[in-house]
Amino acid sequence: MTDFTDFIEDAELVDIQLAGDVFTWKKGEGHDPAARLDRFLISEEWENTFKNIKQSTLQRVISDHCPLLLECERWRPQFIARNGKMISEGDNIMLQSQFTEDEIKDCVMACAGDKAPGPDGYTMAFFITCWEVVRKEVVAAVQNFHDHDNSQLST
């Protein structure tokens, strides 16, 4: 047992105070003898990283050992917000607004004609050439995707 104690001291580990049952192991129904065999040992660095560390025993169900619960205030480094540049309210509204038919048409017309946007094999040249025929369906599909984050394209 002194080797284990020496190891804990050499590693500069700290035993967290235990809340709940004083013992983590009890023999038999009468609970005599009993001992604290289970524990969390933490370093100073760990203690500084995770605040409000609590160790407690849970209800003993089947085993002769109490399960231990370790709780901390936070599990990740705190996010520090930076007050950098922000977009204006007007820009925010514009970015969230529905695409206009002209914006959609400009995007379609700017695409290379030999590119196929999906598995149906229709190239952009088809959409460019037949814009007046497919315009309503293309605009409706783009606006539906914008409004519902859902693509109902052909499969």
XYZ file of C-alpha atoms in Angstrom:
155
model
C 0.000 0.000 0.000
C 2.918 2.352 0.600
C 3.998 1.906 -3.042
C 0.585 3.113 -4.185
C 0.674 6.063 -1.787
C 4.190 6.938 -2.979
C 3.011 6.783 -6.598
C 0.138 9.198 -5.867
C 2.507 11.617 -4.144
C 5.176 11.364 -6.877
C 2.578 11.987 -9.599
C 1.179 14.889 -7.544
C -2.345 13.524 -7.777
C -5.192 14.728 -5.577
C -8.067 12.649 -4.238
C -11.377 14.466 -4.756
C -13.678 14.693 -1.750
C -16.371 12.013 -1.921
C -20.030 12.965 -1.434
C -22.616 10.367 -0.500
C -21.599 7.036 0.999
C -18.254 7.144 2.819
C -17.305 3.689 1.553
C -17.252 2.399 -2.029
C -17.062 -1.301 -1.094
C -18.976 -3.289 1.518
C -18.863 -7.018 2.150
C -22.128 -8.881 2.478
C -25.509 -7.863 3.826
C -24.344 -6.575 7.203
C -21.935 -4.178 5.491
C -19.042 -5.151 7.753
C -16.213 -4.717 6.826
C -16.260 -1.710 4.488
C -13.585 0.339 2.707
C -13.087 3.118 0.196
C -11.436 1.244 -2.669
C -12.662 3.258 -5.662
C -11.751 6.897 -6.301
C -10.876 9.483 -8.919
C -7.379 10.923 -8.701
C -6.689 14.135 -10.590
C -3.717 16.351 -11.324
C -3.483 20.045 -10.473
C -3.682 20.852 -14.208
C -6.917 18.868 -14.509
C -8.321 20.584 -11.428
C -7.494 23.998 -12.915
C -9.078 23.098 -16.270
C -12.336 21.641 -14.943
C -13.988 23.728 -12.214
C -16.326 22.591 -9.424
C -15.310 18.941 -9.569
C -17.595 16.678 -7.552
C -17.286 12.962 -6.916
C -20.239 11.075 -5.480
C -21.390 7.520 -4.988
C -24.409 6.122 -6.784
C -26.731 3.459 -5.413
C -25.189 0.001 -5.082
C -27.429 -2.371 -7.065
C -25.833 -5.754 -7.773
C -22.137 -5.368 -7.084
C -20.457 -4.982 -3.721
C -18.987 -1.713 -5.100
C -20.738 1.663 -5.376
C -20.478 3.209 -8.823
C -18.850 6.637 -8.777
C -20.069 9.718 -10.603
C -17.665 12.511 -11.549
C -19.207 15.885 -12.359
C -17.548 19.073 -13.572
C -18.770 22.566 -14.347
C -17.652 22.433 -17.983
C -16.105 19.903 -20.335
C -14.486 22.118 -22.957
C -12.497 25.279 -23.040
C -14.661 28.345 -22.773
C -15.494 30.075 -26.031
C -14.488 33.689 -25.880
C -16.605 35.778 -28.236
C -14.765 38.290 -30.332
C -16.582 41.481 -31.123
C -15.446 41.679 -34.711
C -17.115 43.118 -37.748
C -20.777 42.308 -38.143
C -23.027 42.634 -41.135
C -25.662 45.336 -41.053
C -29.321 44.599 -40.426
C -30.046 45.484 -44.064
C -27.404 43.042 -45.335
C -28.776 40.362 -43.012
C -32.289 40.819 -44.397
C -30.990 40.790 -47.978
C -28.977 37.590 -47.398
C -32.007 35.790 -45.970
C -34.484 37.004 -48.571
C -35.908 34.869 -51.362
C -33.862 34.678 -54.578
C -35.448 36.675 -57.374
C -36.165 35.189 -60.773
C -33.532 37.500 -62.296
C -30.863 36.320 -59.805
C -31.636 32.685 -60.595
C -31.589 33.357 -64.348
C -28.229 35.185 -64.054
C -26.751 32.174 -62.237
C -28.054 29.705 -64.821
C -26.803 31.804 -67.732
C -23.357 32.151 -66.112
C -22.835 28.362 -65.959
C -20.707 26.525 -68.507
C -23.000 24.828 -71.027
C -21.271 21.437 -70.944
C -21.863 20.855 -67.212
C -24.632 18.544 -65.971
C -26.006 19.546 -62.535
C -27.533 16.186 -61.690
C -27.929 12.501 -62.545
C -30.643 13.197 -65.143
C -27.927 14.114 -67.672
C -29.363 17.464 -68.725
C -26.489 19.853 -69.302
C -26.594 23.530 -68.446
C -26.749 24.187 -72.207
C -30.242 22.657 -72.129
C -31.375 24.973 -69.311
C -29.793 28.012 -71.002
C -31.308 27.247 -74.413
C -34.729 26.278 -73.048
C -34.885 28.901 -70.278
C -38.312 30.256 -71.279
C -39.755 26.723 -71.189
C -38.145 25.541 -67.887
C -37.997 28.939 -66.136
C -41.016 28.493 -63.826
C -39.986 25.011 -62.664
C -36.346 25.991 -62.062
C -37.305 29.139 -60.130
C -39.851 27.184 -58.052
C -37.267 24.471 -57.251
C -34.622 27.006 -56.173
C -37.100 28.984 -54.060
C -38.428 25.776 -52.466
C -34.883 24.771 -51.568
C -34.243 28.223 -50.081
C -37.439 28.215 -48.034
C -37.365 24.620 -46.812
C -33.731 23.470 -47.072
C -35.110 20.612 -49.114
C -34.271 19.545 -52.622
C -37.085 17.841 -54.535
C -34.980 17.242 -57.631
C -35.377 14.241 -59.911
C -33.687 11.031 -58.828
